[in-house]
Amino acid sequence: MEDAFKVQLPLLVARKKKPGNFRKQNFDHLEVSFTRSNRGNNLLTIDGKPFTLNRRIKDVCYWECVKLRCKYIKCSARVLVANRRGGKNLIFQGHMYSVERKYRNSINWVCSKNSNNALRCPARCVTSSDTSTAIKLSHRHHNHPAGSFKLHKRSSRHRNVYKKNGFTIIDGYRFVIGTTNLRRTYLKCANFRSNCRARAIVNRDTNKVRMRHEGHNHSRKDVLAQYVRSNRGTDLVYHKGNTYTPNEKLREGQKSRDWKCSMYHKAKCRARLVTRITSGGDIIHVTSNLHTHPAMYTSQKMESQILLTWKQLPIESIYNANGKLMDIIPNIQIIQGQRKSVQLMFAKFAYAKNNQRGNTIYWNCRSRRNGKHPCNARLSISRLPNGLYKVCLSQPEHNHPPSKRLCRKYD
């Protein structure tokens, strides 16, 4: 049978210094024979290594190694580790695989880097569902170096967990329910629409919380909304050097509102945020921070002009001249004067900014220099770490009636 075929291997050539000159190697010393596989197919054996028929073109047959498409490896150097979701991952030859599909007698694995949008590693393997150590590797190779995975350890530290306003607060971050079953409740960060990947699992029997992923892409502190008014009288939100216009009309009973960047039409900016009404003030939740333009307000002078609000300030407490806490908290607003100055409206009286020390701003009555008898009414507001304000009335008495123009405008 061997005499009927002439076996030719791909010639291994060595290039000389001069181009166009090659040296051919001789393969007459190789042992060539023909055998049959278990299925009755013809096999070409060269030095004990089998080759199977790939294709036939006229009188020429092309052969390929039987291990090319399906590699069966008997190797015990593999490890099954637990992942963050409670499942199993396979580690083999420095690469990690995750379960792609399960069958009765086998398990299909895919490289854990397959979900990486930048890599999309196509490598796969198949293992037997029993205790056998056989691994079947696909012909697709890894497109990344080995050892590029990280083993995640479960954190056992104590976490501060409580519920508030329909949210589950874990270490200061708000979580909402993603899915639930009889034994577990799967939580996701309330900022999941901003691509925050933080996840947690709550055991419904023991109420124990375990973090699946702790990587928040935002701070845990709530940012209070700062409102301004445009030249045309439109309500705007100022946030980090940019203003936002309302994207929808505020309906009765609505507790949140969508806003879009003021450069939406001019620069086709797609930045968005949402304001949520709470007892401590309106809180900002940024849904998209991708601006297509530089910051609208950069200098401190322009920021001081834009940080003028006619909305009610979030007040935590008010103290009278004797230092006692008042039970009734009236409305306090920061408004813009006729000359674009910063003024404060308190109990229908207007105050002008006098001085600032740290987080405390001191205000005097706007009418202190008008008339023969100046008004000595004074107060101060201090911003607390929680974003609320503390008001101290050092001189609450006025010697004049409130301005009728301001009462008509801001009542």
GROMACS .gro file of C-alpha atoms in nm:
model
  411
    1MET     CA    1   0.000   0.000   0.000
    2GLU     CA    2   0.291   0.231   0.075
    3ASP     CA    3   0.427   0.183  -0.278
    4ALA     CA    4   0.105   0.311  -0.434
    5PHE     CA    5   0.146   0.653  -0.276
    6LYS     CA    6   0.425   0.904  -0.287
    7VAL     CA    7   0.441   1.095   0.039
    8GLN     CA    8   0.562   1.453   0.018
    9LEU     CA    9   0.594   1.671   0.328
   10PRO     CA   10   0.596   2.049   0.320
   11LEU     CA   11   0.956   2.140   0.253
   12LEU     CA   12   1.133   2.317   0.535
   13VAL     CA   13   1.350   2.575   0.368
   14ALA     CA   14   1.632   2.787   0.503
   15ARG     CA   15   1.687   3.124   0.340
   16LYS     CA   16   2.043   3.215   0.253
   17LYS     CA   17   2.188   3.562   0.269
   18LYS     CA   18   2.124   3.623  -0.098
   19PRO     CA   19   1.753   3.649  -0.190
   20GLY     CA   20   1.611   3.385  -0.420
   21ASN     CA   21   1.841   3.102  -0.308
   22PHE     CA   22   1.691   2.825  -0.096
   23ARG     CA   23   1.817   2.499   0.047
   24LYS     CA   24   1.575   2.205   0.050
   25GLN     CA   25   1.575   1.951   0.330
   26ASN     CA   26   1.547   1.574   0.277
   27PHE     CA   27   1.284   1.364   0.460
   28ASP     CA   28   1.382   1.018   0.333
   29HIS     CA   29   1.480   0.911   0.683
   30LEU     CA   30   1.120   0.932   0.814
   31GLU     CA   31   0.916   0.614   0.872
   32VAL     CA   32   0.589   0.637   0.678
   33SER     CA   33   0.302   0.390   0.697
   34PHE     CA   34  -0.075   0.371   0.649
   35THR     CA   35  -0.317   0.247   0.915
   36ARG     CA   36  -0.687   0.263   0.991
   37SER     CA   37  -0.865   0.438   1.274
   38ASN     CA   38  -1.127   0.282   1.503
   39ARG     CA   39  -1.394   0.415   1.269
   40GLY     CA   40  -1.229   0.263   0.963
   41ASN     CA   41  -1.080   0.583   0.821
   42ASN     CA   42  -0.738   0.585   0.657
   43LEU     CA   43  -0.459   0.729   0.871
   44LEU     CA   44  -0.112   0.832   0.760
   45THR     CA   45   0.151   0.762   1.025
   46ILE     CA   46   0.483   0.943   1.011
   47ASP     CA   47   0.732   0.850   1.284
   48GLY     CA   48   0.446   0.719   1.495
   49LYS     CA   49   0.236   1.036   1.461
   50PRO     CA   50  -0.103   0.986   1.290
   51PHE     CA   51  -0.246   1.219   1.026
   52THR     CA   52  -0.601   1.221   0.893
   53LEU     CA   53  -0.718   1.311   0.543
   54ASN     CA   54  -0.808   1.678   0.512
   55ARG     CA   55  -0.897   1.715   0.143
   56ARG     CA   56  -0.825   1.559  -0.195
   57ILE     CA   57  -0.753   1.762  -0.508
   58LYS     CA   58  -0.724   1.544  -0.820
   59ASP     CA   59  -0.447   1.295  -0.742
   60VAL     CA   60  -0.308   1.487  -0.444
   61CYS     CA   61  -0.419   1.420  -0.084
   62TYR     CA   62  -0.366   1.672   0.194
   63TRP     CA   63  -0.328   1.540   0.548
   64GLU     CA   64  -0.349   1.705   0.887
   65CYS     CA   65  -0.265   1.601   1.239
   66VAL     CA   66  -0.545   1.422   1.419
   67LYS     CA   67  -0.485   1.651   1.718
   68LEU     CA   68  -0.536   1.969   1.517
   69ARG     CA   69  -0.910   2.012   1.557
   70CYS     CA   70  -0.976   1.818   1.876
   71LYS     CA   71  -0.710   1.788   2.141
   72TYR     CA   72  -0.773   1.531   2.411
   73ILE     CA   73  -0.545   1.578   2.707
   74LYS     CA   74  -0.522   1.347   3.005
   75CYS     CA   75  -0.402   1.593   3.266
   76SER     CA   76  -0.481   1.627   3.635
   77ALA     CA   77  -0.329   1.977   3.663
   78ARG     CA   78  -0.660   2.157   3.677
   79VAL     CA   79  -0.837   2.333   3.961
   80LEU     CA   80  -1.203   2.409   4.024
   81VAL     CA   81  -1.251   2.727   4.225
   82ALA     CA   82  -1.565   2.901   4.352
   83ASN     CA   83  -1.658   3.229   4.189
   84ARG     CA   84  -1.835   3.529   4.337
   85ARG     CA   85  -2.178   3.398   4.236
   86GLY     CA   86  -2.135   3.068   4.413
   87GLY     CA   87  -2.062   2.869   4.096
   88LYS     CA   88  -1.744   2.699   3.976
   89ASN     CA   89  -1.461   2.817   3.754
   90LEU     CA   90  -1.201   2.595   3.587
   91ILE     CA   91  -0.830   2.687   3.595
   92PHE     CA   92  -0.613   2.503   3.343
   93GLN     CA   93  -0.264   2.594   3.219
   94GLY     CA   94  -0.285   2.943   3.365
   95HIS     CA   95  -0.624   3.027   3.212
   96MET     CA   96  -0.963   3.052   3.381
   97TYR     CA   97  -1.280   2.914   3.224
   98SER     CA   98  -1.643   2.967   3.323
   99VAL     CA   99  -1.935   2.735   3.256
  100GLU     CA  100  -2.102   2.802   2.922
  101ARG     CA  101  -2.341   2.504   2.907
  102LYS     CA  102  -2.402   2.183   3.097
  103TYR     CA  103  -2.505   1.846   2.953
  104ARG     CA  104  -2.574   1.510   3.110
  105ASN     CA  105  -2.222   1.373   3.061
  106SER     CA  106  -2.013   1.682   2.982
  107ILE     CA  107  -1.962   2.048   3.065
  108ASN     CA  108  -1.874   2.314   2.810
  109TRP     CA  109  -1.639   2.585   2.934
  110VAL     CA  110  -1.553   2.922   2.781
  111CYS     CA  111  -1.262   3.148   2.867
  112SER     CA  112  -1.351   3.400   3.135
  113LYS     CA  113  -1.212   3.675   2.910
  114ASN     CA  114  -1.484   3.603   2.653
  115SER     CA  115  -1.710   3.860   2.821
  116ASN     CA  116  -1.437   4.124   2.797
  117ASN     CA  117  -1.537   4.357   2.516
  118ALA     CA  118  -1.175   4.438   2.438
  119LEU     CA  119  -1.055   4.075   2.417
  120ARG     CA  120  -1.350   3.845   2.339
  121CYS     CA  121  -1.127   3.540   2.387
  122PRO     CA  122  -1.270   3.250   2.179
  123ALA     CA  123  -1.093   2.967   2.365
  124ARG     CA  124  -1.316   2.685   2.489
  125CYS     CA  125  -1.286   2.338   2.638
  126VAL     CA  126  -1.503   2.042   2.735
  127THR     CA  127  -1.474   1.828   3.047
  128SER     CA  128  -1.655   1.518   3.157
  129SER     CA  129  -1.912   1.563   3.430
  130ASP     CA  130  -1.776   1.260   3.618
  131THR     CA  131  -1.444   1.238   3.803
  132SER     CA  132  -1.245   1.182   3.483
  133THR     CA  133  -0.948   1.411   3.421
  134ALA     CA  134  -0.997   1.427   3.042
  135ILE     CA  135  -1.008   1.776   2.893
  136LYS     CA  136  -1.098   1.842   2.532
  137LEU     CA  137  -0.956   2.172   2.405
  138SER     CA  138  -1.096   2.348   2.102
  139HIS     CA  139  -0.881   2.457   1.810
  140ARG     CA  140  -0.937   2.821   1.907
  141HIS     CA  141  -0.646   2.958   2.106
  142HIS     CA  142  -0.630   3.227   2.372
  143ASN     CA  143  -0.562   3.580   2.253
  144HIS     CA  144  -0.414   3.693   2.586
  145PRO     CA  145  -0.129   3.574   2.809
  146ALA     CA  146  -0.180   3.318   3.082
  147GLY     CA  147  -0.221   3.420   3.444
  148SER     CA  148  -0.424   3.733   3.364
  149PHE     CA  149  -0.713   3.643   3.596
  150LYS     CA  150  -0.767   3.732   3.960
  151LEU     CA  151  -0.899   3.503   4.231
  152HIS     CA  152  -1.168   3.680   4.432
  153LYS     CA  153  -1.183   3.615   4.801
  154ARG     CA  154  -1.506   3.651   4.990
  155SER     CA  155  -1.497   3.936   5.236
  156SER     CA  156  -1.598   3.846   5.589
  157ARG     CA  157  -1.581   4.193   5.747
  158HIS     CA  158  -1.879   4.342   5.925
  159ARG     CA  159  -2.102   4.565   5.713
  160ASN     CA  160  -2.342   4.836   5.819
  161VAL     CA  161  -2.676   4.731   5.666
  162TYR     CA  162  -3.017   4.889   5.718
  163LYS     CA  163  -3.326   4.984   5.519
  164LYS     CA  164  -3.443   5.339   5.448
  165ASN     CA  165  -3.701   5.485   5.208
  166GLY     CA  166  -3.738   5.156   5.019
  167PHE     CA  167  -3.361   5.112   4.972
  168THR     CA  168  -3.115   4.874   5.135
  169ILE     CA  169  -2.821   5.080   5.261
  170ILE     CA  170  -2.492   4.885   5.268
  171ASP     CA  171  -2.191   5.078   5.401
  172GLY     CA  172  -2.354   5.406   5.299
  173TYR     CA  173  -2.447   5.298   4.943
  174ARG     CA  174  -2.808   5.252   4.827
  175PHE     CA  175  -2.908   4.916   4.674
  176VAL     CA  176  -3.229   4.804   4.504
  177ILE     CA  177  -3.367   4.454   4.443
  178GLY     CA  178  -3.259   4.297   4.117
  179THR     CA  179  -3.399   3.943   4.143
  180THR     CA  180  -3.513   3.720   4.425
  181ASN     CA  181  -3.586   3.354   4.492
  182LEU     CA  182  -3.681   3.137   4.790
  183ARG     CA  183  -3.338   3.154   4.955
  184ARG     CA  184  -3.164   3.464   4.827
  185THR     CA  185  -3.226   3.824   4.726
  186TYR     CA  186  -2.989   3.969   4.468
  187LEU     CA  187  -2.927   4.342   4.510
  188LYS     CA  188  -2.773   4.590   4.268
  189CYS     CA  189  -2.651   4.943   4.326
  190ALA     CA  190  -2.916   5.210   4.284
  191ASN     CA  191  -2.683   5.375   4.031
  192PHE     CA  192  -2.681   5.069   3.803
  193ARG     CA  193  -2.806   5.284   3.515
  194SER     CA  194  -2.476   5.474   3.543
  195ASN     CA  195  -2.289   5.146   3.484
  196CYS     CA  196  -2.215   5.087   3.852
  197ARG     CA  197  -2.133   4.715   3.882
  198ALA     CA  198  -2.167   4.683   4.261
  199ARG     CA  199  -2.380   4.381   4.357
  200ALA     CA  200  -2.476   4.206   4.681
  201ILE     CA  201  -2.657   3.889   4.792
  202VAL     CA  202  -2.883   3.867   5.098
  203ASN     CA  203  -2.956   3.530   5.257
  204ARG     CA  204  -3.327   3.539   5.339
  205ASP     CA  205  -3.291   3.280   5.617
  206THR     CA  206  -3.004   3.442   5.808
  207ASN     CA  207  -3.028   3.800   5.668
  208LYS     CA  208  -2.652   3.792   5.606
  209VAL     CA  209  -2.518   4.014   5.329
  210ARG     CA  210  -2.236   3.908   5.098
  211MET     CA  211  -2.087   4.137   4.835
  212ARG     CA  212  -2.054   3.994   4.485
  213HIS     CA  213  -1.880   4.306   4.354
  214GLU     CA  214  -1.773   4.610   4.557
  215GLY     CA  215  -1.647   4.835   4.278
  216HIS     CA  216  -1.864   5.147   4.294
  217ASN     CA  217  -1.794   5.412   4.031
  218HIS     CA  218  -1.937   5.697   4.242
  219SER     CA  219  -1.911   5.844   4.590
  220ARG     CA  220  -2.145   5.747   4.870
  221LYS     CA  221  -2.234   6.104   4.964
  222ASP     CA  222  -2.548   6.254   4.815
  223VAL     CA  223  -2.504   6.578   4.621
  224LEU     CA  224  -2.768   6.842   4.682
  225ALA     CA  225  -2.909   7.018   4.378
  226GLN     CA  226  -2.830   7.386   4.330
  227TYR     CA  227  -3.099   7.566   4.130
  228VAL     CA  228  -3.058   7.880   3.923
  229ARG     CA  229  -3.283   8.082   3.698
  230SER     CA  230  -3.194   8.175   3.341
  231ASN     CA  231  -3.247   8.517   3.182
  232ARG     CA  232  -3.575   8.388   3.036
  233GLY     CA  233  -3.698   8.266   3.373
  234THR     CA  234  -3.634   7.894   3.316
  235ASP     CA  235  -3.539   7.680   3.613
  236LEU     CA  236  -3.188   7.535   3.577
  237VAL     CA  237  -2.970   7.298   3.780
  238TYR     CA  238  -2.604   7.388   3.829
  239HIS     CA  239  -2.364   7.094   3.870
  240LYS     CA  240  -1.983   7.092   3.833
  241GLY     CA  241  -1.950   7.394   3.607
  242ASN     CA  242  -2.250   7.322   3.382
  243THR     CA  243  -2.619   7.400   3.386
  244TYR     CA  244  -2.903   7.163   3.301
  245THR     CA  245  -3.248   7.242   3.164
  246PRO     CA  246  -3.561   7.039   3.249
  247ASN     CA  247  -3.626   6.753   3.011
  248GLU     CA  248  -3.986   6.706   3.125
  249LYS     CA  249  -4.263   6.898   3.295
  250LEU     CA  250  -4.301   6.846   3.668
  251ARG     CA  251  -4.631   6.671   3.732
  252GLU     CA  252  -4.826   6.679   4.056
  253GLY     CA  253  -4.695   6.426   4.306
  254GLN     CA  254  -4.381   6.353   4.102
  255LYS     CA  255  -4.074   6.293   4.321
  256SER     CA  256  -3.805   6.297   4.051
  257ARG     CA  257  -3.728   6.499   3.742
  258ASP     CA  258  -3.503   6.449   3.438
  259TRP     CA  259  -3.263   6.721   3.324
  260LYS     CA  260  -3.044   6.759   3.013
  261CYS     CA  261  -2.735   6.972   2.956
  262SER     CA  262  -2.802   7.331   2.849
  263MET     CA  263  -2.571   7.271   2.550
  264TYR     CA  264  -2.800   6.997   2.420
  265HIS     CA  265  -2.894   7.183   2.100
  266LYS     CA  266  -2.583   7.397   2.054
  267ALA     CA  267  -2.315   7.130   2.111
  268LYS     CA  268  -2.532   6.815   2.084
  269CYS     CA  269  -2.436   6.730   2.442
  270ARG     CA  270  -2.593   6.414   2.581
  271ALA     CA  271  -2.514   6.470   2.950
  272ARG     CA  272  -2.811   6.393   3.177
  273LEU     CA  273  -2.900   6.396   3.546
  274VAL     CA  274  -3.201   6.329   3.766
  275THR     CA  275  -3.308   6.522   4.076
  276ARG     CA  276  -3.490   6.333   4.350
  277ILE     CA  277  -3.700   6.515   4.609
  278THR     CA  278  -3.618   6.412   4.968
  279SER     CA  279  -3.681   6.555   5.313
  280GLY     CA  280  -3.321   6.681   5.323
  281GLY     CA  281  -3.337   6.860   4.989
  282ASP     CA  282  -3.323   6.768   4.621
  283ILE     CA  283  -3.050   6.509   4.552
  284ILE     CA  284  -2.865   6.485   4.219
  285HIS     CA  285  -2.814   6.152   4.043
  286VAL     CA  286  -2.596   6.181   3.731
  287THR     CA  287  -2.706   5.935   3.461
  288SER     CA  288  -2.461   6.049   3.190
  289ASN     CA  289  -2.158   6.272   3.245
  290LEU     CA  290  -2.025   6.267   2.887
  291HIS     CA  291  -2.010   6.633   2.788
  292THR     CA  292  -1.914   6.723   2.430
  293HIS     CA  293  -1.788   7.070   2.530
  294PRO     CA  294  -1.569   7.230   2.797
  295ALA     CA  295  -1.721   7.342   3.126
  296MET     CA  296  -1.958   7.635   3.083
  297TYR     CA  297  -1.846   7.807   3.404
  298THR     CA  298  -1.484   7.776   3.517
  299SER     CA  299  -1.378   8.093   3.701
  300GLN     CA  300  -1.479   8.152   4.061
  301LYS     CA  301  -1.645   8.481   3.970
  302MET     CA  302  -1.876   8.317   3.719
  303GLU     CA  303  -1.953   8.034   3.960
  304SER     CA  304  -2.046   8.281   4.232
  305GLN     CA  305  -2.287   8.446   3.988
  306ILE     CA  306  -2.444   8.121   3.875
  307LEU     CA  307  -2.488   7.980   4.227
  308LEU     CA  308  -2.792   8.198   4.285
  309THR     CA  309  -3.101   8.004   4.376
  310TRP     CA  310  -3.456   8.095   4.447
  311LYS     CA  311  -3.542   7.750   4.582
  312GLN     CA  312  -3.587   7.665   4.949
  313LEU     CA  313  -3.266   7.576   5.130
  314PRO     CA  314  -3.257   7.243   5.317
  315ILE     CA  315  -3.261   7.349   5.682
  316GLU     CA  316  -3.185   7.112   5.968
  317SER     CA  317  -3.233   7.349   6.263
  318ILE     CA  318  -3.286   7.718   6.351
  319TYR     CA  319  -3.167   7.876   6.676
  320ASN     CA  320  -3.299   8.204   6.814
  321ALA     CA  321  -3.099   8.486   6.973
  322ASN     CA  322  -3.093   8.299   7.307
  323GLY     CA  323  -2.944   7.988   7.148
  324LYS     CA  324  -3.262   7.781   7.185
  325LEU     CA  325  -3.386   7.551   6.911
  326MET     CA  326  -3.700   7.675   6.734
  327ASP     CA  327  -3.983   7.432   6.667
  328ILE     CA  328  -4.108   7.601   6.348
  329ILE     CA  329  -3.872   7.617   6.049
  330PRO     CA  330  -3.981   7.894   5.806
  331ASN     CA  331  -3.887   7.907   5.439
  332ILE     CA  332  -3.539   8.040   5.359
  333GLN     CA  333  -3.443   8.127   5.003
  334ILE     CA  334  -3.136   8.270   4.832
  335ILE     CA  335  -3.243   8.509   4.559
  336GLN     CA  336  -3.085   8.744   4.307
  337GLY     CA  337  -3.117   9.116   4.366
  338GLN     CA  338  -3.192   9.384   4.109
  339ARG     CA  339  -2.817   9.440   4.058
  340LYS     CA  340  -2.748   9.064   4.041
  341SER     CA  341  -2.629   9.053   4.400
  342VAL     CA  342  -2.675   8.759   4.633
  343GLN     CA  343  -2.957   8.806   4.885
  344LEU     CA  344  -3.130   8.586   5.138
  345MET     CA  345  -3.505   8.582   5.199
  346PHE     CA  346  -3.608   8.496   5.554
  347ALA     CA  347  -3.950   8.565   5.706
  348LYS     CA  348  -4.032   8.807   5.417
  349PHE     CA  349  -3.717   9.014   5.484
  350ALA     CA  350  -3.416   9.040   5.254
  351TYR     CA  351  -3.059   9.003   5.382
  352ALA     CA  352  -2.731   9.091   5.208
  353LYS     CA  353  -2.413   8.886   5.239
  354ASN     CA  354  -2.169   9.046   5.483
  355ASN     CA  355  -1.888   8.796   5.543
  356GLN     CA  356  -1.795   8.431   5.514
  357ARG     CA  357  -1.569   8.216   5.732
  358GLY     CA  358  -1.533   7.855   5.632
  359ASN     CA  359  -1.877   7.699   5.594
  360THR     CA  360  -2.053   7.987   5.776
  361ILE     CA  361  -2.198   8.289   5.592
  362TYR     CA  362  -2.303   8.601   5.785
  363TRP     CA  363  -2.593   8.813   5.661
  364ASN     CA  364  -2.714   9.165   5.747
  365CYS     CA  365  -3.050   9.321   5.674
  366ARG     CA  366  -3.051   9.476   5.329
  367SER     CA  367  -3.204   9.797   5.471
  368ARG     CA  368  -2.931   9.854   5.731
  369ARG     CA  369  -2.800  10.161   5.543
  370ASN     CA  370  -3.134  10.301   5.428
  371GLY     CA  371  -3.316  10.577   5.616
  372LYS     CA  372  -3.228  10.759   5.934
  373HIS     CA  373  -3.249  10.451   6.155
  374PRO     CA  374  -3.048  10.159   6.012
  375CYS     CA  375  -3.172   9.804   6.072
  376ASN     CA  376  -2.943   9.585   6.281
  377ALA     CA  377  -3.108   9.249   6.204
  378ARG     CA  378  -2.851   8.974   6.146
  379LEU     CA  379  -2.830   8.600   6.099
  380SER     CA  380  -2.584   8.333   5.990
  381ILE     CA  381  -2.614   8.003   5.805
  382SER     CA  382  -2.367   7.713   5.840
  383ARG     CA  383  -2.342   7.418   5.604
  384LEU     CA  384  -2.326   7.087   5.791
  385PRO     CA  385  -2.141   6.771   5.672
  386ASN     CA  386  -2.474   6.609   5.577
  387GLY     CA  387  -2.551   6.890   5.331
  388LEU     CA  388  -2.813   7.060   5.549
  389TYR     CA  389  -2.791   7.410   5.697
  390LYS     CA  390  -2.799   7.543   6.053
  391VAL     CA  391  -2.942   7.895   6.098
  392CYS     CA  392  -2.857   8.121   6.393
  393LEU     CA  393  -3.064   8.439   6.446
  394SER     CA  394  -2.826   8.676   6.624
  395GLN     CA  395  -3.053   8.983   6.579
  396PRO     CA  396  -3.401   8.881   6.458
  397GLU     CA  397  -3.584   9.213   6.513
  398HIS     CA  398  -3.636   9.460   6.225
  399ASN     CA  399  -3.728   9.828   6.259
  400HIS     CA  400  -3.914   9.842   5.927
  401PRO     CA  401  -4.187   9.648   5.745
  402PRO     CA  402  -4.094   9.390   5.478
  403SER     CA  403  -4.061   9.492   5.113
  404LYS     CA  404  -4.391   9.467   4.926
  405ARG     CA  405  -4.212   9.406   4.594
  406LEU     CA  406  -4.024   9.106   4.728
  407CYS     CA  407  -4.336   8.971   4.895
  408ARG     CA  408  -4.527   8.982   4.567
  409LYS     CA  409  -4.239   8.823   4.374
  410TYR     CA  410  -4.145   8.535   4.604
  411ASP     CA  411  -4.465   8.456   4.795
   0.00000   0.00000   0.00000
